[in-house]
Every structure is written in structure tokens, then in C-alpha cells.
PDB file of C-alpha atoms in Angstrom:
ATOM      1  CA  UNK F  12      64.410  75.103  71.987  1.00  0.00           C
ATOM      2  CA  UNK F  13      66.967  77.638  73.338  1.00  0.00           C
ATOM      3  CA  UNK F  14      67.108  75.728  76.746  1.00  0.00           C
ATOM      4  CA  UNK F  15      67.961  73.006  74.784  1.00  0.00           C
ATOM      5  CA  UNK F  16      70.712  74.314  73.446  1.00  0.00           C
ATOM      6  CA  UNK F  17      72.049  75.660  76.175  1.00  0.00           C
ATOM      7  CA  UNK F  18      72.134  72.153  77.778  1.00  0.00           C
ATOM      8  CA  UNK F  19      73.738  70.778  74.679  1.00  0.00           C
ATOM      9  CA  UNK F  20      76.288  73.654  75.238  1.00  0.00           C
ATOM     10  CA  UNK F  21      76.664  72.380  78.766  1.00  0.00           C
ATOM     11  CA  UNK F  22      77.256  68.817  77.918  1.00  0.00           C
ATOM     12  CA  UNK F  23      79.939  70.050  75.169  1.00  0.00           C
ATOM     13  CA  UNK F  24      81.956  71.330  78.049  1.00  0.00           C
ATOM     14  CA  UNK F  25      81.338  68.634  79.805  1.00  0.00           C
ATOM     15  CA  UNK F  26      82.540  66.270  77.269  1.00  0.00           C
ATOM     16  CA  UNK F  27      85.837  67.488  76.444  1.00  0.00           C
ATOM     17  CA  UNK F  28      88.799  65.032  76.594  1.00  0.00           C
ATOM     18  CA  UNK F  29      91.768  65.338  79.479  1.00  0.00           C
ATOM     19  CA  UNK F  30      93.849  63.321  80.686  1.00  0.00           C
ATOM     20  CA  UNK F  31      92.603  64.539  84.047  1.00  0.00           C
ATOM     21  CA  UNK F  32      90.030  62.536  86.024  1.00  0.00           C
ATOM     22  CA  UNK F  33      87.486  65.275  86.982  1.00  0.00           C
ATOM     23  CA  UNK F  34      85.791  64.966  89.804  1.00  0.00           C
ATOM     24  CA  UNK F  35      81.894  64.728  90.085  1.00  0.00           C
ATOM     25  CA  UNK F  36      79.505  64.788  92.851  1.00  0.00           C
ATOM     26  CA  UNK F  37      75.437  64.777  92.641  1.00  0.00           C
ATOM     27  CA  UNK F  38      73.071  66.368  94.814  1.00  0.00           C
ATOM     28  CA  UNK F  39      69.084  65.489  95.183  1.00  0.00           C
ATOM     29  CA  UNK F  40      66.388  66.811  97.092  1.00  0.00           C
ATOM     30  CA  UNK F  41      62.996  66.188  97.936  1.00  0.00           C
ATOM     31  CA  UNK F  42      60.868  68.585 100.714  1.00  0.00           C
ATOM     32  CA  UNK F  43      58.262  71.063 101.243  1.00  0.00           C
ATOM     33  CA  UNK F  44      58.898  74.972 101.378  1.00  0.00           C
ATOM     34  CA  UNK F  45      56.097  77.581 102.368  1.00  0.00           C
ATOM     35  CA  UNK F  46      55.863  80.646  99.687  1.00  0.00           C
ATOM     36  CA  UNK F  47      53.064  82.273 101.664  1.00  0.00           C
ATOM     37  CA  UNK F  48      51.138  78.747 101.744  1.00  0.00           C
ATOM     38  CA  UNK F  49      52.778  75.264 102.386  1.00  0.00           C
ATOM     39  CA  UNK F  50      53.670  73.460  98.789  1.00  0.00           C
ATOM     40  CA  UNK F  51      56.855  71.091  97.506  1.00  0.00           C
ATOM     41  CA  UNK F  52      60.392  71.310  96.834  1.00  0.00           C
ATOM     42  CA  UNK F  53      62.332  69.867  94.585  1.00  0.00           C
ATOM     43  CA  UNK F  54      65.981  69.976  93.690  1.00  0.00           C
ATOM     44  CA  UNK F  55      68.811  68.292  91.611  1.00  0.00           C
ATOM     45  CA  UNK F  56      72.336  69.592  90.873  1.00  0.00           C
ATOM     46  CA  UNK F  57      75.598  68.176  89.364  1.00  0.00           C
ATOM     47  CA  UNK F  58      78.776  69.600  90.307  1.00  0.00           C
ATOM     48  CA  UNK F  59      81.668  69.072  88.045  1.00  0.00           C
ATOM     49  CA  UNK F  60      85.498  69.799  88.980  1.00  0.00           C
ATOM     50  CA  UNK F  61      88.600  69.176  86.686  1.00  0.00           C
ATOM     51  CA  UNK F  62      91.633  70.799  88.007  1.00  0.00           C
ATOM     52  CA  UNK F  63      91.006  74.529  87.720  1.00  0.00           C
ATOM     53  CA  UNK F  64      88.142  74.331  86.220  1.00  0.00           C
ATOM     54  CA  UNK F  65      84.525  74.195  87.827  1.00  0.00           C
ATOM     55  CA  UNK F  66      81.270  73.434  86.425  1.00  0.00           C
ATOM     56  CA  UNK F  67      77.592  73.138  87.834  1.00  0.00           C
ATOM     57  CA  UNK F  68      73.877  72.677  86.893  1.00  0.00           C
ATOM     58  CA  UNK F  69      70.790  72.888  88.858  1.00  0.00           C
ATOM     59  CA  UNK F  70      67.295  72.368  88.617  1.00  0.00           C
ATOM     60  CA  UNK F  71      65.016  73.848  91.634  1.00  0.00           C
ATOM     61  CA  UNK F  72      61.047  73.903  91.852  1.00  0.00           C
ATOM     62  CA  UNK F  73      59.526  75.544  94.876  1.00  0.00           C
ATOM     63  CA  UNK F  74      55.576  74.540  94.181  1.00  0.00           C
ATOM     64  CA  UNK F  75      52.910  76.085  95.990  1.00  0.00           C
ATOM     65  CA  UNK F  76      49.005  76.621  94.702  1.00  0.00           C
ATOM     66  CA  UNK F  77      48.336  79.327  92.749  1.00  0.00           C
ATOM     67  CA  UNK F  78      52.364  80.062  92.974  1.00  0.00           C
ATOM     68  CA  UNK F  79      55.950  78.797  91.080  1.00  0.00           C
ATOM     69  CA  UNK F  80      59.397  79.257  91.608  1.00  0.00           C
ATOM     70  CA  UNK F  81      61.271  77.261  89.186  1.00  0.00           C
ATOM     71  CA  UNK F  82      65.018  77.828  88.073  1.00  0.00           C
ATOM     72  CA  UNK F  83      67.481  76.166  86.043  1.00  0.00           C
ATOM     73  CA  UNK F  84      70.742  77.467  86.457  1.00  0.00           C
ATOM     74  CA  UNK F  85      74.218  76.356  84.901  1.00  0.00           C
ATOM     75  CA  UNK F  86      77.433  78.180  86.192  1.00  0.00           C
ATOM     76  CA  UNK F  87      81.223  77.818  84.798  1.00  0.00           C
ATOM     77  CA  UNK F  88      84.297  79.389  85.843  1.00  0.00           C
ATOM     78  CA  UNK F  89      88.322  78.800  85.565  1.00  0.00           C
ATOM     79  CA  UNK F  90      90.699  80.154  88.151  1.00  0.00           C
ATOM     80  CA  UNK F  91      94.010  81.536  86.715  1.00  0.00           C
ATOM     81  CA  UNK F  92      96.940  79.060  86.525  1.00  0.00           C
ATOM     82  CA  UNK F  93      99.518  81.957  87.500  1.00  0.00           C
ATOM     83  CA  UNK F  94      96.786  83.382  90.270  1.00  0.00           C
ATOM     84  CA  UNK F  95      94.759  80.629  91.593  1.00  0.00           C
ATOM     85  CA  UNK F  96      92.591  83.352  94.095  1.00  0.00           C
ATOM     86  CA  UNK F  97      91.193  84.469  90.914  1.00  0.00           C
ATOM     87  CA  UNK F  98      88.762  83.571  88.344  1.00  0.00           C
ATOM     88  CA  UNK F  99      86.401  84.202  85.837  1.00  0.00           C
ATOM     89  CA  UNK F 100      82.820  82.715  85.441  1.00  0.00           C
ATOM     90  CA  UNK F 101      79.814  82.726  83.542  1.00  0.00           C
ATOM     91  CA  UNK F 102      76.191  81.757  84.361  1.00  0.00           C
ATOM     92  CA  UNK F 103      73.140  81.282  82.387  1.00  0.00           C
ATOM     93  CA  UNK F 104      69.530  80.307  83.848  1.00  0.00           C
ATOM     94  CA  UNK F 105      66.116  80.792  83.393  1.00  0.00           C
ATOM     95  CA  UNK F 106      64.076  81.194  85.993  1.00  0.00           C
ATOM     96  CA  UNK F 107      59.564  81.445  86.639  1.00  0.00           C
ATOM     97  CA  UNK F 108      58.630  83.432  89.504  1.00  0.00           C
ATOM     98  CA  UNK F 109      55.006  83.935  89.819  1.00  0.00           C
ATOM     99  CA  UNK F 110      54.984  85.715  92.947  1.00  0.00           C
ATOM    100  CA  UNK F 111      56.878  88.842  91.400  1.00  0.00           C
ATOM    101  CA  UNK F 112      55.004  89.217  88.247  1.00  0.00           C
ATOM    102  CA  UNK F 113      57.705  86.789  86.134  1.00  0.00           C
ATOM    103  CA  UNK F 114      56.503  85.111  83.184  1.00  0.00           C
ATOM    104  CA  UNK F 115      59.418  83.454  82.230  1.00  0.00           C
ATOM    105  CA  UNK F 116      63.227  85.428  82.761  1.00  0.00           C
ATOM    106  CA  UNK F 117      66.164  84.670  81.490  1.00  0.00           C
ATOM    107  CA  UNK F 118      69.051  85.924  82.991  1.00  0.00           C
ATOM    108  CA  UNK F 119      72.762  85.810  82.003  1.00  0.00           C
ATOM    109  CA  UNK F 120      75.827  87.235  84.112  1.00  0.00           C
ATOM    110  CA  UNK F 121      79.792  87.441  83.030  1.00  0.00           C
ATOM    111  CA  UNK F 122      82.318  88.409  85.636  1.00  0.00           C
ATOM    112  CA  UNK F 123      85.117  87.784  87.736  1.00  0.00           C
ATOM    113  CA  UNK F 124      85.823  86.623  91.096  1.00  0.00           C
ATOM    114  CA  UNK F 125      88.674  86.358  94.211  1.00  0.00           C
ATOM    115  CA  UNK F 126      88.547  83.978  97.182  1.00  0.00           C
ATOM    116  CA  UNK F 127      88.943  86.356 100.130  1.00  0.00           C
ATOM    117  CA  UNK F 128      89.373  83.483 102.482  1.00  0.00           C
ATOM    118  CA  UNK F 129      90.282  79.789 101.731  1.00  0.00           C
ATOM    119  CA  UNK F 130      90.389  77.277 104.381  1.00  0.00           C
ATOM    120  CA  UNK F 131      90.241  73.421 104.637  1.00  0.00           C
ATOM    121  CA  UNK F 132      86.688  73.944 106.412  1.00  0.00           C
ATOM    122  CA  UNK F 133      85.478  77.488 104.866  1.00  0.00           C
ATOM    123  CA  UNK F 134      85.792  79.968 102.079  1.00  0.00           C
ATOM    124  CA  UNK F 135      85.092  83.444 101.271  1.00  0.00           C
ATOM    125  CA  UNK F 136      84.222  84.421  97.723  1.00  0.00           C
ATOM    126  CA  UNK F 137      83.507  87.962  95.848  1.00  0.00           C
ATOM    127  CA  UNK F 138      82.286  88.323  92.352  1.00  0.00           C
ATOM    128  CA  UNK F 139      81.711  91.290  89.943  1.00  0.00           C
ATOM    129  CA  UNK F 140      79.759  91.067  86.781  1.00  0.00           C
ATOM    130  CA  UNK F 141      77.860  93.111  83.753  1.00  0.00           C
ATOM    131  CA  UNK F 142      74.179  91.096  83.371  1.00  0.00           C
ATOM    132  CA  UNK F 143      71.177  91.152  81.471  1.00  0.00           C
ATOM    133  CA  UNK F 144      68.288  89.825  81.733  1.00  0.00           C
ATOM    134  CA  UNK F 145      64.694  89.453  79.763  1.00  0.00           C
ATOM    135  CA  UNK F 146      61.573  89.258  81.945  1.00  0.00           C
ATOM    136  CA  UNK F 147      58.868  88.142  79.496  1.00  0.00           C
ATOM    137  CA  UNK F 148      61.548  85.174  77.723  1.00  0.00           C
ATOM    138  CA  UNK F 149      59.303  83.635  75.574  1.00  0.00           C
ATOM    139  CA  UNK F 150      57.029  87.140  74.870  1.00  0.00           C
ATOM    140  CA  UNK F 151      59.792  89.958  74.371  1.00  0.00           C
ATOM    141  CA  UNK F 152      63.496  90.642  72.906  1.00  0.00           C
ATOM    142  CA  UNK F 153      63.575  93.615  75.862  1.00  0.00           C
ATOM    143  CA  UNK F 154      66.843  93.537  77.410  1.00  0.00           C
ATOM    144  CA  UNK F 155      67.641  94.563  81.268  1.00  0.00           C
ATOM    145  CA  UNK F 156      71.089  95.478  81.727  1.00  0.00           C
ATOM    146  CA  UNK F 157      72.816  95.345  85.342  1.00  0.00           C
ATOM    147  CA  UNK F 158      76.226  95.493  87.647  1.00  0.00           C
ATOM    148  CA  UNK F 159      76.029  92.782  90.200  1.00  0.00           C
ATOM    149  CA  UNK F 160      77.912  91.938  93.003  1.00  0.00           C
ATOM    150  CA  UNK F 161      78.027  89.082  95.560  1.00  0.00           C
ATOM    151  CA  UNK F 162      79.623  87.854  98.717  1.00  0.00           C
ATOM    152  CA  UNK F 163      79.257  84.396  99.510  1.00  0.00           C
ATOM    153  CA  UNK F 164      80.460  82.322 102.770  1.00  0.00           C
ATOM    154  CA  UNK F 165      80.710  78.780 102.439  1.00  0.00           C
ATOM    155  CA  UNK F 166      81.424  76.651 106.070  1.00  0.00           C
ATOM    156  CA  UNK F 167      81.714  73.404 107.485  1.00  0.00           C
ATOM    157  CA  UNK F 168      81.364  73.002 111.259  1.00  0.00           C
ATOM    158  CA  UNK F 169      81.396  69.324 112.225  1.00  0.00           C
ATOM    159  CA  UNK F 170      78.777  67.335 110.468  1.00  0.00           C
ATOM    160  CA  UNK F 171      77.329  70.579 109.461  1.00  0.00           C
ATOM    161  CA  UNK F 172      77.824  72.503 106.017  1.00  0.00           C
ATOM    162  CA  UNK F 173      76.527  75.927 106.145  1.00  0.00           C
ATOM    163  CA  UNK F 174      76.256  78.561 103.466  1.00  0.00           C
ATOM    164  CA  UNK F 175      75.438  82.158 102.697  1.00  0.00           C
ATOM    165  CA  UNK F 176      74.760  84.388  99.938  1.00  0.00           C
ATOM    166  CA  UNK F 177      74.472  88.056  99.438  1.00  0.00           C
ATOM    167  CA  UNK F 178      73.779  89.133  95.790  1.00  0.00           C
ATOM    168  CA  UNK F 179      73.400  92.841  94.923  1.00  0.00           C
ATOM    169  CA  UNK F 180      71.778  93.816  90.929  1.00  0.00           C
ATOM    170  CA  UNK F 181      71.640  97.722  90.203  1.00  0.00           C
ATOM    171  CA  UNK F 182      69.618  98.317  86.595  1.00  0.00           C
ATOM    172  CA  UNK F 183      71.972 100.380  84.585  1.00  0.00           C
ATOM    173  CA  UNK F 184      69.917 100.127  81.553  1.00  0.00           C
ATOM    174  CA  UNK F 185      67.302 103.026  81.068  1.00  0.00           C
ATOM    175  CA  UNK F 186      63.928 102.411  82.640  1.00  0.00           C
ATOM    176  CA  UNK F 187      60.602 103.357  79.972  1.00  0.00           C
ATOM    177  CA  UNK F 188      58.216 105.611  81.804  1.00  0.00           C
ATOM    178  CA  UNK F 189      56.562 104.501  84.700  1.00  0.00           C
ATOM    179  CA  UNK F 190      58.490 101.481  84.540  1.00  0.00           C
ATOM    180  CA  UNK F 191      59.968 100.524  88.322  1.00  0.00           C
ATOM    181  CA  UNK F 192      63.552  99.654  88.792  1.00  0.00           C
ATOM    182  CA  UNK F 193      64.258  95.689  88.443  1.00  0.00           C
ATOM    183  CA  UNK F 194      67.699  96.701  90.922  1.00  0.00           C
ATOM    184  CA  UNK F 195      67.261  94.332  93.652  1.00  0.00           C
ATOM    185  CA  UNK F 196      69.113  92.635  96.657  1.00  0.00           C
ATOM    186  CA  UNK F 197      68.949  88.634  96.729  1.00  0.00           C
ATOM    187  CA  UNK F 198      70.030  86.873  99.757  1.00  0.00           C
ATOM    188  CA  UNK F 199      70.053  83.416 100.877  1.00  0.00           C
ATOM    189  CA  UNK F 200      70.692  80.915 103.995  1.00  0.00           C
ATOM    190  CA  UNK F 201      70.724  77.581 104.048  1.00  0.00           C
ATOM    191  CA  UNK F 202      72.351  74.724 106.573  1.00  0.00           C
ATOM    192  CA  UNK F 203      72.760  70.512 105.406  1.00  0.00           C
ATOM    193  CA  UNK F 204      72.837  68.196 108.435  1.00  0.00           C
ATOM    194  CA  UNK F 205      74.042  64.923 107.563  1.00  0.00           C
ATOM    195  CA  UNK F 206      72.361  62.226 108.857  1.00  0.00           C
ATOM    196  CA  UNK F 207      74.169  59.305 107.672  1.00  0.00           C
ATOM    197  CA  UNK F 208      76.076  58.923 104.173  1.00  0.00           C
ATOM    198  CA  UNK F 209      75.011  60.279 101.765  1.00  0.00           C
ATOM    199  CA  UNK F 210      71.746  61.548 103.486  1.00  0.00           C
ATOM    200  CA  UNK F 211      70.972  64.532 104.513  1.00  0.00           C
ATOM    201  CA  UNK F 212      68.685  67.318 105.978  1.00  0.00           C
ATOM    202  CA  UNK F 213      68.557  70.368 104.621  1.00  0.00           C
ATOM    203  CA  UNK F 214      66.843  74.089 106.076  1.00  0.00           C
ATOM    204  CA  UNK F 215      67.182  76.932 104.259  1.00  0.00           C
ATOM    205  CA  UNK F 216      65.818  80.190 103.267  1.00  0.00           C
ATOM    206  CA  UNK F 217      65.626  82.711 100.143  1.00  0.00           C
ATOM    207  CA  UNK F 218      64.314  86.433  99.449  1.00  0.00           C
ATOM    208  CA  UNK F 219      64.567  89.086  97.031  1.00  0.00           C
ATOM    209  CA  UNK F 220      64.592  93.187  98.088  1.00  0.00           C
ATOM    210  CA  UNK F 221      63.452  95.179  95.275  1.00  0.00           C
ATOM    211  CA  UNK F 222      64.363  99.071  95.999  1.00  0.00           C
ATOM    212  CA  UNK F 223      61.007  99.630  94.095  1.00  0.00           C
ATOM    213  CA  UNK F 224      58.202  99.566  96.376  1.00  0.00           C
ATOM    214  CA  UNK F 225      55.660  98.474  93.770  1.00  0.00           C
ATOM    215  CA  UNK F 226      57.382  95.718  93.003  1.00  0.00           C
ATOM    216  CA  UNK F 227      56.639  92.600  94.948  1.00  0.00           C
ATOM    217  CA  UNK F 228      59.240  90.863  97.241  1.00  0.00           C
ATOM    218  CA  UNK F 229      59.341  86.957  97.691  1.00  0.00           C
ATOM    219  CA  UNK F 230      60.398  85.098 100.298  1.00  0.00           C
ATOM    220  CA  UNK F 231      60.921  81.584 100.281  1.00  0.00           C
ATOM    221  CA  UNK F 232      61.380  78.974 102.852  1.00  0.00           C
ATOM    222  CA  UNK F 233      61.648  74.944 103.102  1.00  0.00           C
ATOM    223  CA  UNK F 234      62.835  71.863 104.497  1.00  0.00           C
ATOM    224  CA  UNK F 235      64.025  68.715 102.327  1.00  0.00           C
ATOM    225  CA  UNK F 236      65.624  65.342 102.869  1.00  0.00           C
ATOM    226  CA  UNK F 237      68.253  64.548 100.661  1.00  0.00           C
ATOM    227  CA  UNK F 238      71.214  63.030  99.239  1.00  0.00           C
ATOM    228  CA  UNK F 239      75.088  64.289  98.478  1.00  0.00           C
ATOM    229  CA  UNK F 240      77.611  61.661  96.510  1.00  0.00           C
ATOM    230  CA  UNK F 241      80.038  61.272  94.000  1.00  0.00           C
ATOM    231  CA  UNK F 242      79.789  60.124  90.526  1.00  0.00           C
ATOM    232  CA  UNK F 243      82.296  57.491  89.093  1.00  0.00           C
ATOM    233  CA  UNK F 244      82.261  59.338  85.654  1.00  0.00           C
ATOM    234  CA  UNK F 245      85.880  60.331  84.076  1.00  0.00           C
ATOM    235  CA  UNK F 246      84.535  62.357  81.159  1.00  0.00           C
TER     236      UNK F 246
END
């Protein structure tokens, strides 16, 4: 019921009136990705840009037997009219990770971030936040409270888009005894190959560093065929 919502909260954004056509472009994927055994990918996003403003929803399932990753993620941020190398965001998701132990977490960041680099064919970003995060959802109220920090490197080199993320989460919270740290580096890779418009091939690669050696790390890779194109939708 609460993801619900939160889509219906998405859509409200969405749906506000401008006299601004926004600019929408959908992504789809369909692959195979190898979680310690071979399994599926899938993947589906919507990207949503009206002048300053940025939205963005995605739905990702790596599935492998005996193992999940499945996230649903929705970001928004504005950039400030009077500095446009700044903004503020939000993002919401939940996320199913049986590989580390995660039932079902739900995870929810607020910060602010600066392009460090902005060019027609690449950009730089930083971003700061305070998060929290439950990692039994459905099972506990237990709150995990975080700084994070990211770097992430967007580029285009001919008929090649390439991008890079770094994402750093320290636990600030207190831990309960005998209770490993959550803090964690997450990092990701991943290239897009167009083949011919609006389809492409996509490689890429994820994994999480926990500092705390009994947790377990996952790493993630796959290989999709897909599509990028944009939506005639002015709402």
C-alpha cells in the first residue's frame, strides 16, 4: 500500500500544469546478468525534464535461482534559478536483495548537489545527503540513519554513452550490540552502444563494499538489449 502511494505521489508531480512542454524520454531493457549464477535482467525507467526541474523512475530486477535483486527507485531534484550548478533532490526506493540478508529495505535520501563539470558531451556531479533506511520494510519500524556522498561521471564518446557512479553511506545512527555497521561503498559501471535508433546494447556492472566483514558483499553483472526514445507527452 505505501508503494502505492508513493507512485501516486510521483504521478502528482508529474501531473502538474505548465505552460512548459517537458520533455520525456523512456528507457527498456531486457538481458541476462550473473549474481554468482547466470539469471535475467530486466529494466524500465522514465525520465522526465521540465525546465529546471528533473524527474525519474525506475524499475530493475536482476533474477537469478535461489537469488533477487529488485529495486524501484524514483528520484526528483530542482536546480536553483539564480545558481543553475546547484540543486536539491530527493529519492525514495525500495529495494530486495537476497544476497545480503535484505528482506525488503526501504531507503530514503535528501540532499543537495553541484555539477563540477558540464559539457555538451559529459558531466560531473557531487551530492551530499542525511538518509535512512529500514532493512526488514514490511517486518520492523527500525530506522538506519546515514551521511552519503556520491560522485558520478556521465560521458558520451561517439555512439557510446558511458557512466559511472561512486556512492559512499557511513551509519551515523547507533548500532545495538553485536549488530555490524550497514556503512557501505556502492559503485557502479555501465556503457550503452547504440546499434541503430532507438536500440541499444548495454554492459554494465554493480557492487556494494560493506566495511563490516560479516556482512556479505554483492556483485552484480549483465548484458541487455534495449531501447532509448522520447515520449510525445506534454503533461
Amino acid at each position: 500500500m505505501k508503494a502505492l502511494v508513493a507512485i501516486f505521489i510521483f504521478y502528482s508531480f508529474l501531473l502538474g500544469k505548465n505552460d512548459l512542454i517537458p520533455k520525456w524520454t523512456q528507457y527498456g531493457r531486457l538481458g541476462s546478468s550473473h549474481l554468482e549464477e547466470l539469471g535475467g535482467l530486466s529494466f524500465f525507467r522514465l525520465k522526465r525534464i521540465k525546465q529546471n526541474s528533473y524527474r525519474d523512475i525506475r524499475f530493475i530486477g536482476l533474477f537469478i535461482p535461489k537469488n533477487t535483486i529488485v529495486t524501484m527507485r524514483y528520484k526528483s531534484s530542482n536546480k536553483y534559478n539564480a545558481t543553475p550548478h546547484f540543486y536539491r533532490f530527493n529519492v525514495t526506493s525500495l529495494k530486495k536483495n537476497s544476497i545480503s540478508g535484505l528482506k525488503v529495505r526501504y531507503h530514503y535520501n535528501q540532499g543537495f548537489g553541484a555539477f563540477l563539470l558540464e559539457r555538451p558531451f559529459t558531466h560531473i556531479t557531487s551530492e551530499i545527503a542525511l538518509s535512512f533506511d529500514m532493512s526488514d520494510y514490511l517486518n520492523s519500524t527500525r530506522k538506519t540513519s546515514y551521511f552519503k556522498g556520491g560522485l558520478f561521471w556521465d560521458l558520451n564518446v561517439n555512439r557510446t554513452f558511458f557512466a559511472f557512479d561512486l556512492e559512499y553511506f557511513y551509519q551515523i545512527s547507533d548500532l545495538l550490540p553485536g549488530d555490524p555497521t550497514l556503512s557501505r561503498y556502492e559503485i557502479s559501471a555501465e556503457a550503452n552502444i547504440w546499434i541503430k535508433d532507438p536500440w541499444l546494447l548495454t554492459i554494465g556492472f554493480e557492487q556494494e563494499f560493506y566495511f563490516a566483514e560479516e556482512r556479505v558483499n554483492s556483485k552484480s553483472l549483465y548484458l541487455a538489449f534495449g531501447f532509448k526514445r522520447p515520449a510525445n507527452w506534454n503533461f
